PDB file of C-alpha atoms and ligand atoms in Angstrom:
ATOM      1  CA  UNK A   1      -2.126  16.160 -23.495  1.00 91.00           C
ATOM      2  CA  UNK A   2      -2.066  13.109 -21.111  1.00 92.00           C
ATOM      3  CA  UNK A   3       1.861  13.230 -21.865  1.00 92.00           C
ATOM      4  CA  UNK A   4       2.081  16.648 -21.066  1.00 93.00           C
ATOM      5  CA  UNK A   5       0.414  16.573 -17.705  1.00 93.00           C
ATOM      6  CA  UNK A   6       1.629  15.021 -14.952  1.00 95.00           C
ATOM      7  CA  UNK A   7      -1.396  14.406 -12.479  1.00 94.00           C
ATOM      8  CA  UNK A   8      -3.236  12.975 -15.800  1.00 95.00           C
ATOM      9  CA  UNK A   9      -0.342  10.345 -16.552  1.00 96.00           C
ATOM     10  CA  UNK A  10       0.449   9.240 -12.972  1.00 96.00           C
ATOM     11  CA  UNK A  11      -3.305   8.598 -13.001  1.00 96.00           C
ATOM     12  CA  UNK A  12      -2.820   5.738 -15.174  1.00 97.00           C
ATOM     13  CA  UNK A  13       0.326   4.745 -14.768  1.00 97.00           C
ATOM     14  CA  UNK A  14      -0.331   3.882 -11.408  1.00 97.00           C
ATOM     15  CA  UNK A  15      -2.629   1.486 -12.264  1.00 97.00           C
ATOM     16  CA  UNK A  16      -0.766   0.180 -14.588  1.00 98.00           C
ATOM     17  CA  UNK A  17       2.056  -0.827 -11.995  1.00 98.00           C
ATOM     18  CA  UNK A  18      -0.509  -2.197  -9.715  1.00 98.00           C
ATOM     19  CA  UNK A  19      -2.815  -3.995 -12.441  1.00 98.00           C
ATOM     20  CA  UNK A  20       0.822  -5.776 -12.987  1.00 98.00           C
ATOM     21  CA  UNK A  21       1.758  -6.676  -9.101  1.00 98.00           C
ATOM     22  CA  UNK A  22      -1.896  -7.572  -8.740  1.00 98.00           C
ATOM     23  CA  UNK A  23      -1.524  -9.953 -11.978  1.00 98.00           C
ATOM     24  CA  UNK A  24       1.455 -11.488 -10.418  1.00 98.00           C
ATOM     25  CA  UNK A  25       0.306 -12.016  -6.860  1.00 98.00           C
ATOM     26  CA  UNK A  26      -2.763 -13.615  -8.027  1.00 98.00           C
ATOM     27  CA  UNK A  27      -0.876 -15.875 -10.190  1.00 98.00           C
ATOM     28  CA  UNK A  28       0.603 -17.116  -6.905  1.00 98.00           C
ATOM     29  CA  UNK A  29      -2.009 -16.898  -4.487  1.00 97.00           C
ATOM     30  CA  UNK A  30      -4.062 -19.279  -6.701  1.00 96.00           C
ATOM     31  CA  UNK A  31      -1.541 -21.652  -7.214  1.00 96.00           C
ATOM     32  CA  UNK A  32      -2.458 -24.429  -4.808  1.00 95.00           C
ATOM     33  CA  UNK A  33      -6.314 -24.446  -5.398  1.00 96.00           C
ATOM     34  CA  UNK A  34      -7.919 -27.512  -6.754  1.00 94.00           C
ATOM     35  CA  UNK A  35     -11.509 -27.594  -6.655  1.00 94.00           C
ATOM     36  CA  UNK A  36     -12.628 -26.735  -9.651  1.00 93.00           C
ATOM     37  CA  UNK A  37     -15.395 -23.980  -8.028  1.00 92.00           C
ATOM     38  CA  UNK A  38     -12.394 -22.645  -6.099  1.00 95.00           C
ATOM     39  CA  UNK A  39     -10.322 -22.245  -9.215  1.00 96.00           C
ATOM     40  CA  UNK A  40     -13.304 -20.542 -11.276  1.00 96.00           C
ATOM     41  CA  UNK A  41     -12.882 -17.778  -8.381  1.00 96.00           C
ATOM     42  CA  UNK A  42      -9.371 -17.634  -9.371  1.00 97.00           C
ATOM     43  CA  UNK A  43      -9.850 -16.508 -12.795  1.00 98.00           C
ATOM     44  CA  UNK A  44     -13.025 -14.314 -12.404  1.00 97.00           C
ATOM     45  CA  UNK A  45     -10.887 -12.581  -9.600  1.00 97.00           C
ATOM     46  CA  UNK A  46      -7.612 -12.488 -11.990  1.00 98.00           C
ATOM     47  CA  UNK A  47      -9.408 -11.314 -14.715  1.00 98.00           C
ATOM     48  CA  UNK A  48     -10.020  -7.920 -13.054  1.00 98.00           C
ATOM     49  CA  UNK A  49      -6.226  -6.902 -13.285  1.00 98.00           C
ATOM     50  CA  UNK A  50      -5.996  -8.288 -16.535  1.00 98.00           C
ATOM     51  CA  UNK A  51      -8.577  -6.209 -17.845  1.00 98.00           C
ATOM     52  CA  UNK A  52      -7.539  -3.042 -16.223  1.00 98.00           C
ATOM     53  CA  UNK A  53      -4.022  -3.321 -17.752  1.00 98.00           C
ATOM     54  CA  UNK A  54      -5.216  -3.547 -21.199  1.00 98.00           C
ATOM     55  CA  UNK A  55      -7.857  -0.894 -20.512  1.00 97.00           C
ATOM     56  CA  UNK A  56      -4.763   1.672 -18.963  1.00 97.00           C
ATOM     57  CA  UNK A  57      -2.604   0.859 -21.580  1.00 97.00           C
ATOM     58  CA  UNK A  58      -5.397   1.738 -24.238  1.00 97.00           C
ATOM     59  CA  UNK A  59      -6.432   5.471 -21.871  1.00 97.00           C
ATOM     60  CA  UNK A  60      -2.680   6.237 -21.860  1.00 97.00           C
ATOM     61  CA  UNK A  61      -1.535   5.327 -25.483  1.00 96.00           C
ATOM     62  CA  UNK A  62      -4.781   7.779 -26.515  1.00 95.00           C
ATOM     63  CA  UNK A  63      -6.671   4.838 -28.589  1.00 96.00           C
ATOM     64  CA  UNK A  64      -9.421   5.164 -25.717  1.00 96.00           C
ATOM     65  CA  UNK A  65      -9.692   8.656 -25.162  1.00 95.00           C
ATOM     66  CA  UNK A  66     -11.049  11.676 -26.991  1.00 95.00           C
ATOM     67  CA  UNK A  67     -11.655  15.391 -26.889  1.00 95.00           C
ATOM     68  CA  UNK A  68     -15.448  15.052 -27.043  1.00 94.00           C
ATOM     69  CA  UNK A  69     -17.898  18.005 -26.777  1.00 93.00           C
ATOM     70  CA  UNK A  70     -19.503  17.853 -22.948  1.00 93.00           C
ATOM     71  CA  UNK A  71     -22.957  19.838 -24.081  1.00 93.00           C
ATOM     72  CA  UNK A  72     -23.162  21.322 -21.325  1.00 93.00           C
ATOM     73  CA  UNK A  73     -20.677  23.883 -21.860  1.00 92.00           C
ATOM     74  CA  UNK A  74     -20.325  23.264 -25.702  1.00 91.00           C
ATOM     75  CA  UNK A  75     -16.624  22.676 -24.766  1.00 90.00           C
ATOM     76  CA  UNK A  76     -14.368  19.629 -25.815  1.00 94.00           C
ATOM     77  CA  UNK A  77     -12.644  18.167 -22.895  1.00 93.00           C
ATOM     78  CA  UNK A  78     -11.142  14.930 -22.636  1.00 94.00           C
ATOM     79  CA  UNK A  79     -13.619  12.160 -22.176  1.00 94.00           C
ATOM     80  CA  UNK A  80     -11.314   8.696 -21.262  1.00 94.00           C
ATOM     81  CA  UNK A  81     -14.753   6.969 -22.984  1.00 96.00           C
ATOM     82  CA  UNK A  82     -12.476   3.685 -22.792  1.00 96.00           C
ATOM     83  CA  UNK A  83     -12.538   3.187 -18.654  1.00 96.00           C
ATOM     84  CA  UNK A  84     -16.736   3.149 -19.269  1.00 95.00           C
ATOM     85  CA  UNK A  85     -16.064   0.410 -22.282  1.00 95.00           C
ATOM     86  CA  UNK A  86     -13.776  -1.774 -20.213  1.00 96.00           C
ATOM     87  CA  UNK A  87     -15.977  -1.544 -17.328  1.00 97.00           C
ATOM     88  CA  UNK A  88     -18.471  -3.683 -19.580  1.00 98.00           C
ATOM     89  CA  UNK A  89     -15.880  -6.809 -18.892  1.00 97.00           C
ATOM     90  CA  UNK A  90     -13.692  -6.063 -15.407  1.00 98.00           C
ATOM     91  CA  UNK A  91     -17.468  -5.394 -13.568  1.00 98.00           C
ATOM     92  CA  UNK A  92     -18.954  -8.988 -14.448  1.00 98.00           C
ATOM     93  CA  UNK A  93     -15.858 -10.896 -13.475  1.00 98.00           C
ATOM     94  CA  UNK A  94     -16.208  -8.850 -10.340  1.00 98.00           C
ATOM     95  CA  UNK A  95     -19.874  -9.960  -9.802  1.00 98.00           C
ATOM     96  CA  UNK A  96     -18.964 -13.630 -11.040  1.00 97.00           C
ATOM     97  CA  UNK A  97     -16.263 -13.868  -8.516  1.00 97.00           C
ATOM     98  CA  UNK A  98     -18.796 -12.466  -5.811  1.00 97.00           C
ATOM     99  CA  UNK A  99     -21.663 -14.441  -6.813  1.00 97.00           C
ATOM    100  CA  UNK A 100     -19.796 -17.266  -6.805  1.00 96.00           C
ATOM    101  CA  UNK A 101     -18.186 -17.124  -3.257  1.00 96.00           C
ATOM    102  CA  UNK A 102     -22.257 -16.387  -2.406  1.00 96.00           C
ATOM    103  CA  UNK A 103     -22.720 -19.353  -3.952  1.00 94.00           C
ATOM    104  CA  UNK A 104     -25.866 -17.901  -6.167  1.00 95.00           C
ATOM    105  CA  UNK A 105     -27.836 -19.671  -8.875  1.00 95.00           C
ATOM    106  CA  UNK A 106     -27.533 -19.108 -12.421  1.00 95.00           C
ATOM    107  CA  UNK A 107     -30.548 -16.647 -12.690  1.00 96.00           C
ATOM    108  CA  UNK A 108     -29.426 -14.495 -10.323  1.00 97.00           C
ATOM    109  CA  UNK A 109     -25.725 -14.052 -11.631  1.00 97.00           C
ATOM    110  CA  UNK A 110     -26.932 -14.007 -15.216  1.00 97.00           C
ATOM    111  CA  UNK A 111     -29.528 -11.026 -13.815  1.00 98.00           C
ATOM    112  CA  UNK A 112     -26.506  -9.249 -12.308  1.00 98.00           C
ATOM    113  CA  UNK A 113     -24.084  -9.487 -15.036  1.00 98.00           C
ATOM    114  CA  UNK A 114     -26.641  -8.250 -17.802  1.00 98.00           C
ATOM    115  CA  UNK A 115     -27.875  -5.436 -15.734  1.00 98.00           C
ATOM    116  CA  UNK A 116     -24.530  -4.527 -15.237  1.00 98.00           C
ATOM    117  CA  UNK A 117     -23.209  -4.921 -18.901  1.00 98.00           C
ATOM    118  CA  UNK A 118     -26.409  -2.437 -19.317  1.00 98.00           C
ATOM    119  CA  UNK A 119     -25.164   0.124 -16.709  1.00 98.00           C
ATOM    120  CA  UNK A 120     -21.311   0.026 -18.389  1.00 98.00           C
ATOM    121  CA  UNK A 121     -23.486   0.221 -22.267  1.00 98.00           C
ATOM    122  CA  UNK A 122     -25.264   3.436 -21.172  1.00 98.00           C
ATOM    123  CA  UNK A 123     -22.459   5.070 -19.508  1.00 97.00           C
ATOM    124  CA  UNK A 124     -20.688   4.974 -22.825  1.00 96.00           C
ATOM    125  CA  UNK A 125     -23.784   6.607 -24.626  1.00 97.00           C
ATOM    126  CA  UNK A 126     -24.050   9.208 -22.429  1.00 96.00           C
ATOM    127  CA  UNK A 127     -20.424  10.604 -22.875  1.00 94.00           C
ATOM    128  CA  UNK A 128     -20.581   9.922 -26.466  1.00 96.00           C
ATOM    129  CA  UNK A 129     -24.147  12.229 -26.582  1.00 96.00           C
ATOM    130  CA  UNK A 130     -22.345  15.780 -27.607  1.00 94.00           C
ATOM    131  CA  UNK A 131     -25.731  16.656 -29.238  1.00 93.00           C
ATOM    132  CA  UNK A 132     -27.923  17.008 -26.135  1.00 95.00           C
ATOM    133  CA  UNK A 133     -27.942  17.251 -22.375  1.00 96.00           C
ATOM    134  CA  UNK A 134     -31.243  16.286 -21.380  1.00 97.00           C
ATOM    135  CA  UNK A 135     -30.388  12.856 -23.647  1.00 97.00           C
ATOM    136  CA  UNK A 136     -27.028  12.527 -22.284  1.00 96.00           C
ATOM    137  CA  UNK A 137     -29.228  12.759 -19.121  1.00 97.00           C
ATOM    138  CA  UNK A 138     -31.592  10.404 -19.830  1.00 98.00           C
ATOM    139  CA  UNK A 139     -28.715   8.028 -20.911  1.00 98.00           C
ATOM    140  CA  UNK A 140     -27.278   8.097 -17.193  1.00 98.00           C
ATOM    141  CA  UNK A 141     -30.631   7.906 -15.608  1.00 98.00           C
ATOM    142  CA  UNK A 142     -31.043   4.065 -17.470  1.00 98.00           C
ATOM    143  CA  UNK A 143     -27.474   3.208 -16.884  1.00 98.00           C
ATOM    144  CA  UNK A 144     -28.213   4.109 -12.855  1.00 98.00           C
ATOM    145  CA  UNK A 145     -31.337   1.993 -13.340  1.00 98.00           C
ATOM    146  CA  UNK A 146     -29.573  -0.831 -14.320  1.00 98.00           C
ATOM    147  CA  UNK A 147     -26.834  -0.128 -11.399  1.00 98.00           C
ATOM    148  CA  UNK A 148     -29.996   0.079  -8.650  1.00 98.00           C
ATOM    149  CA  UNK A 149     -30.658  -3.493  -9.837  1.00 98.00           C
ATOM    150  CA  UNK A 150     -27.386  -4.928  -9.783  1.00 98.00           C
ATOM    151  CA  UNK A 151     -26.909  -3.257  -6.040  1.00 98.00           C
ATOM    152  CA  UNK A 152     -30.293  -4.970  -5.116  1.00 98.00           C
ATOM    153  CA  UNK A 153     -29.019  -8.621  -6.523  1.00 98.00           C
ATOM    154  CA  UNK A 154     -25.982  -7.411  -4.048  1.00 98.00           C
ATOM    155  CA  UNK A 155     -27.983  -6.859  -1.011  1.00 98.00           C
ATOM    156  CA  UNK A 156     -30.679  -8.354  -0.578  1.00 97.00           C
ATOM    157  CA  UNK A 157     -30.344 -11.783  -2.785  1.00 97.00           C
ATOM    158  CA  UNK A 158     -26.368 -12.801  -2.562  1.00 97.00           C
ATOM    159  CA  UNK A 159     -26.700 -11.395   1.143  1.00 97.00           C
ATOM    160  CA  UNK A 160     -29.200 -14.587   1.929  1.00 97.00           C
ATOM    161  CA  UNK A 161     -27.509 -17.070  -0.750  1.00 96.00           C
ATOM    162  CA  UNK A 162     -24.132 -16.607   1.441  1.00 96.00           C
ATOM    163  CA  UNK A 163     -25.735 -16.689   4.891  1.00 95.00           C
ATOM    164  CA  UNK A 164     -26.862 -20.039   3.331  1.00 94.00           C
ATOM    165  CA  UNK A 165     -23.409 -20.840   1.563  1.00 94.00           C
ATOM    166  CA  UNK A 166     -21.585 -20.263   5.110  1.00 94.00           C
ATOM    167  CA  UNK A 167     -19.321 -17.514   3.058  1.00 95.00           C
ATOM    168  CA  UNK A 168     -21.120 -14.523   5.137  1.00 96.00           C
ATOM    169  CA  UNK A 169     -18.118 -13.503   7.072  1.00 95.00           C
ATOM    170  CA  UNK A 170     -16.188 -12.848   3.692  1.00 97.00           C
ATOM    171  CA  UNK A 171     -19.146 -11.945   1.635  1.00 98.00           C
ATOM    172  CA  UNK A 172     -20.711  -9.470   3.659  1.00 98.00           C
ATOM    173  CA  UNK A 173     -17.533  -7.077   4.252  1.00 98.00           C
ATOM    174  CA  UNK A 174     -16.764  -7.612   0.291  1.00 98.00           C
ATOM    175  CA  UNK A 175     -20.138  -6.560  -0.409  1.00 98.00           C
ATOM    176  CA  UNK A 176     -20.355  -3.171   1.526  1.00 98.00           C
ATOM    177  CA  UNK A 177     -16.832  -1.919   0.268  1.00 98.00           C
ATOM    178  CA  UNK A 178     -18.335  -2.784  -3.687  1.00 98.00           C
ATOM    179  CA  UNK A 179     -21.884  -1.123  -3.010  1.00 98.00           C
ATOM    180  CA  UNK A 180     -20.204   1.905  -1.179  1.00 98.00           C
ATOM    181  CA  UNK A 181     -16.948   2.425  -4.013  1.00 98.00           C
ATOM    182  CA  UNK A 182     -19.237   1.703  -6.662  1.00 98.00           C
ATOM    183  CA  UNK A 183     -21.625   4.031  -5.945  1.00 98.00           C
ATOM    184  CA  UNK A 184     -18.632   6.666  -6.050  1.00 98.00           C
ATOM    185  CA  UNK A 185     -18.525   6.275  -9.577  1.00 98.00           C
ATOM    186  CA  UNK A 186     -21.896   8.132 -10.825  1.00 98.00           C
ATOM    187  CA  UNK A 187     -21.348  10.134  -8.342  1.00 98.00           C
ATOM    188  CA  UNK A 188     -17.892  10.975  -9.765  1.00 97.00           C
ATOM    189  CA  UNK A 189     -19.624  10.873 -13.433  1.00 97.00           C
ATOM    190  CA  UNK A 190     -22.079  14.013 -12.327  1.00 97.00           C
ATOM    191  CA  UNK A 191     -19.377  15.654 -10.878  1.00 97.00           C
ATOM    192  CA  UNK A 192     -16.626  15.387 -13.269  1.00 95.00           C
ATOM    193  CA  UNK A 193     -15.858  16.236 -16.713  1.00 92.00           C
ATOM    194  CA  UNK A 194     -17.852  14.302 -18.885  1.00 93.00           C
ATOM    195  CA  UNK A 195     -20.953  15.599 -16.560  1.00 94.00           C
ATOM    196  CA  UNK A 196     -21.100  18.914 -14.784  1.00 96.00           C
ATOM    197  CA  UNK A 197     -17.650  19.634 -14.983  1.00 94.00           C
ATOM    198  CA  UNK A 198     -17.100  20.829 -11.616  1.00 96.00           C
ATOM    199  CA  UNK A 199     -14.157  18.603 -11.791  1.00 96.00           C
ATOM    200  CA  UNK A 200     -11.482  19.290 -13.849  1.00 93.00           C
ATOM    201  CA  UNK A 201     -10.586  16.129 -16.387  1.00 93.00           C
ATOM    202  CA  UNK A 202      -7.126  15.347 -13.753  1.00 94.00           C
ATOM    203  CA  UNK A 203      -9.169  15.190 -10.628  1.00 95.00           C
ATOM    204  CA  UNK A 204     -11.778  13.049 -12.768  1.00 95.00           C
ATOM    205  CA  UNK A 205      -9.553  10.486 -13.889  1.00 95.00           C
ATOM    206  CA  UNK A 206      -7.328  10.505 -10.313  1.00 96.00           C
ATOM    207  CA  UNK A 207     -10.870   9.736  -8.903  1.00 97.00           C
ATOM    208  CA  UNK A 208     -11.724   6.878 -11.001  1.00 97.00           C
ATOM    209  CA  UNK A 209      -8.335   5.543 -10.212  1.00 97.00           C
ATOM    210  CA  UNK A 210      -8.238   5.635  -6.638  1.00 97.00           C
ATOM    211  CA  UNK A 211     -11.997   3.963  -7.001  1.00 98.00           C
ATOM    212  CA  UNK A 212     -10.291   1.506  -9.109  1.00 97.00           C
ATOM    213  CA  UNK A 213      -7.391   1.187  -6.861  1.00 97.00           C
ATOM    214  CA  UNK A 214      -9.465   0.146  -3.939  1.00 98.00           C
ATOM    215  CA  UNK A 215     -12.689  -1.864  -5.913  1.00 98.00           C
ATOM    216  CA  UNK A 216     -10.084  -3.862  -8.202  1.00 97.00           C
ATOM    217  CA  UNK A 217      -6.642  -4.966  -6.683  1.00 97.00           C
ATOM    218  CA  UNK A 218      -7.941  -4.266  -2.723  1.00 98.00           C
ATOM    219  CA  UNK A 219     -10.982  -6.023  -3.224  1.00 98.00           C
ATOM    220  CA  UNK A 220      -9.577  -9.040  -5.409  1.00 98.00           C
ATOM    221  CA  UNK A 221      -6.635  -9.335  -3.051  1.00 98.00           C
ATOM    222  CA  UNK A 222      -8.970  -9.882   0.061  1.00 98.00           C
ATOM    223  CA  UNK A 223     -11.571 -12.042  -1.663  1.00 98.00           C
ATOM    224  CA  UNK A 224      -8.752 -14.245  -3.173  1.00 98.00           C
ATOM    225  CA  UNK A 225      -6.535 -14.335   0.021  1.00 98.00           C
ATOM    226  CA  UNK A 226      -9.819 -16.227   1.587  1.00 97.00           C
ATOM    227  CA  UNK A 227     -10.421 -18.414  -0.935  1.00 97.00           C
ATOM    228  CA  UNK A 228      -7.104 -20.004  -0.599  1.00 96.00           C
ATOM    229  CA  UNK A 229      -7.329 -20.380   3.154  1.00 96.00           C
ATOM    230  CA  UNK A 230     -11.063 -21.530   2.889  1.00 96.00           C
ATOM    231  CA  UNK A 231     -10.992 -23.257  -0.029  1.00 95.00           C
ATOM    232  CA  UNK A 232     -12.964 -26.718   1.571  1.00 93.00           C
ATOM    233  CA  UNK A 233     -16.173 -24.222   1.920  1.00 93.00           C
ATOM    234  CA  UNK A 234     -16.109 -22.888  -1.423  1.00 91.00           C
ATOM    235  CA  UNK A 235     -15.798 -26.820  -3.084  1.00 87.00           C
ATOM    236  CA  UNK A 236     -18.358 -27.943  -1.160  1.00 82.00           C
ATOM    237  CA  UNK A 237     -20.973 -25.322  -1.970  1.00 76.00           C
ATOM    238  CA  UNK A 238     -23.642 -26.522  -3.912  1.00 65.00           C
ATOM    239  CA  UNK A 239     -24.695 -24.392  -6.734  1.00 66.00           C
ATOM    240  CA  UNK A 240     -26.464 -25.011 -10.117  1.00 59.00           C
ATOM    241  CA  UNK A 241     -22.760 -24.135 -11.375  1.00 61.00           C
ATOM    242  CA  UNK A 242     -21.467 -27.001 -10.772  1.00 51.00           C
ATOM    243  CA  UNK A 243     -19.069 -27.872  -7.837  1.00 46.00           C
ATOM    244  CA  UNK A 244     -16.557 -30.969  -7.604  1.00 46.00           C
TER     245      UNK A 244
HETATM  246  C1  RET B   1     -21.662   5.350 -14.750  1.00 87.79           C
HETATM  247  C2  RET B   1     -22.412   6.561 -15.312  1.00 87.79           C
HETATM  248  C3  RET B   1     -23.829   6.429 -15.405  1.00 87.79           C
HETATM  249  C4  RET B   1     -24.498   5.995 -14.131  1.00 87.79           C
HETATM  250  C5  RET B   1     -23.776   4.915 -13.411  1.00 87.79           C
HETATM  251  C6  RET B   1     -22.454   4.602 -13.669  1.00 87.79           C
HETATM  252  C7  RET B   1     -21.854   3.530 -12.845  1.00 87.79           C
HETATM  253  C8  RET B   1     -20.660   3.003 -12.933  1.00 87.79           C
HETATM  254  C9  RET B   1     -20.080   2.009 -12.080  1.00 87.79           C
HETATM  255  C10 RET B   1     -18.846   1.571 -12.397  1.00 87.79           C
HETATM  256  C11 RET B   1     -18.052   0.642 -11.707  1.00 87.79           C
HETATM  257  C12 RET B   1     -16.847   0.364 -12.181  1.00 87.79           C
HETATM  258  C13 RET B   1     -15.881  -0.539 -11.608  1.00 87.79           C
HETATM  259  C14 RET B   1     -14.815  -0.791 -12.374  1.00 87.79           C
HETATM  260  C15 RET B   1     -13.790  -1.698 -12.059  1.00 87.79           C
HETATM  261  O1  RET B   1     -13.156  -2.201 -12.927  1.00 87.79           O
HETATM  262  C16 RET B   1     -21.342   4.413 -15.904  1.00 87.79           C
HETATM  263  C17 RET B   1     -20.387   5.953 -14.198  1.00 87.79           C
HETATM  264  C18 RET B   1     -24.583   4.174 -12.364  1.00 87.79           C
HETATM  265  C19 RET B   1     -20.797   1.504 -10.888  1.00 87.79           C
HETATM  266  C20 RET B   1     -16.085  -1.158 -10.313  1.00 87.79           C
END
């Protein structure tokens, strides 16, 4: 099906192309960081692409996606259940990379990364609930839940931690494009086909990949590009993390 259908293959191969540049240009922007702080940036932010690759390459070989019974309608439609499973690993490093350039403490970015692993968990349950709406329901009410907290640690405590860190400049602008593009995604859950289907499987997945697009390689790309011009700031942050 994905094969057969244009707008559902350039989807993902488009991200595959990019996950790749990305990969490459991070492996070079990086290259001439030394603090170790600095260099723990690096990887959080170059585990994003690496993660999405894998997780396109699984949505577009079929392993991660399934014809899976939306109750709603009582119809199987094509449910990409991977992109919510890989989200469990390519969101943290996002938040570690963040928190760290905020310069957090360990409770907070443990808080933030749980929470969030919660909010990926329960958006796989709910498109793997075929028996019931209201459950599958329920299911995305917790996951959003566990998303209000993570966009609170965003806001409110990483906000102050980087005023304090001297990062704000950076942080604040990386913070409003993740709360703003990540709230896109439930809203593109409700919408699309694993939720009220008013979008067609196609437009779902294009959506989720022009998200992607933009909250991935954009926002890696930016946050990267000023840790290796600013790198003295980041090193000499103090955090319970450790810096040189
Ligand atoms: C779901 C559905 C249930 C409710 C909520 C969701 C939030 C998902 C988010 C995903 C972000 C993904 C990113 C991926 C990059 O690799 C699971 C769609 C709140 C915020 C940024």
């Amino acid at each position: 099906m994905i094969r057969d259908s244009f707008a559902l293959s350039s989807s993902l191969w488009a991200n595959i192309a990019l996950a790749g540049l990305s990969i490459l240009a991070f492996v070079y922007m990086g290259r001439n960081l030394s603090s170790s702080r600095a260099k723990l940036i690096w990887v959080s932010v170059l585990l994003v692409p690496l993660v999405s690759i894998s997780s396109y390459s699984s949505l577009i070989s079929g392993i991660t996606v399934a014809m899976l019974e939306n109750p709603l309608s009582g119809e199987a439609v094509l449910s990409p259940w991977g992109r919510y499973l890989t989200w469990t690993f390519s969101t943290p490093a996002i938040l570690a990379a963040l928190g760290l350039l905020a310069g957090t403490d360990f409770t907070k970015l443990f808080t933030a990364i749980t929470m969030d692993i919660g909010m990926c968990v329960t958006g796989l349950a709910a498109a793997f609930t075929t028996s019931s709406v209201l459950i599958r329901w329920v299911f995305f009410g917790i996951s959003t839940a566990f998303f209000l907290v993570v966009v609170y640690v965003l806001l409110a405590e990483w906000s102050e931690d980087a005023a304090r860190a001297d990062t704000s400049e950076i942080f604040d602008s990386l913070r409003n494009l993740t709360v703003v593009l990540w709230f896109g995604y439930p809203v593109l859950w409700a919408l699309g086909s694993d939720g009220l289907m008013i979008l067609e499987p196609a437009l779902t997945s294009w959506g989720y990949s022009g998200l992607d697009i933009l909250a991935k390689y954009v926002f890696a790309f930016l946050l990267l590009r000023w840790v290796a011009n600013n790198e003295n700031v980041v090193a000499s942050n103090p955090s319970i993390l450790g810096g040189d």
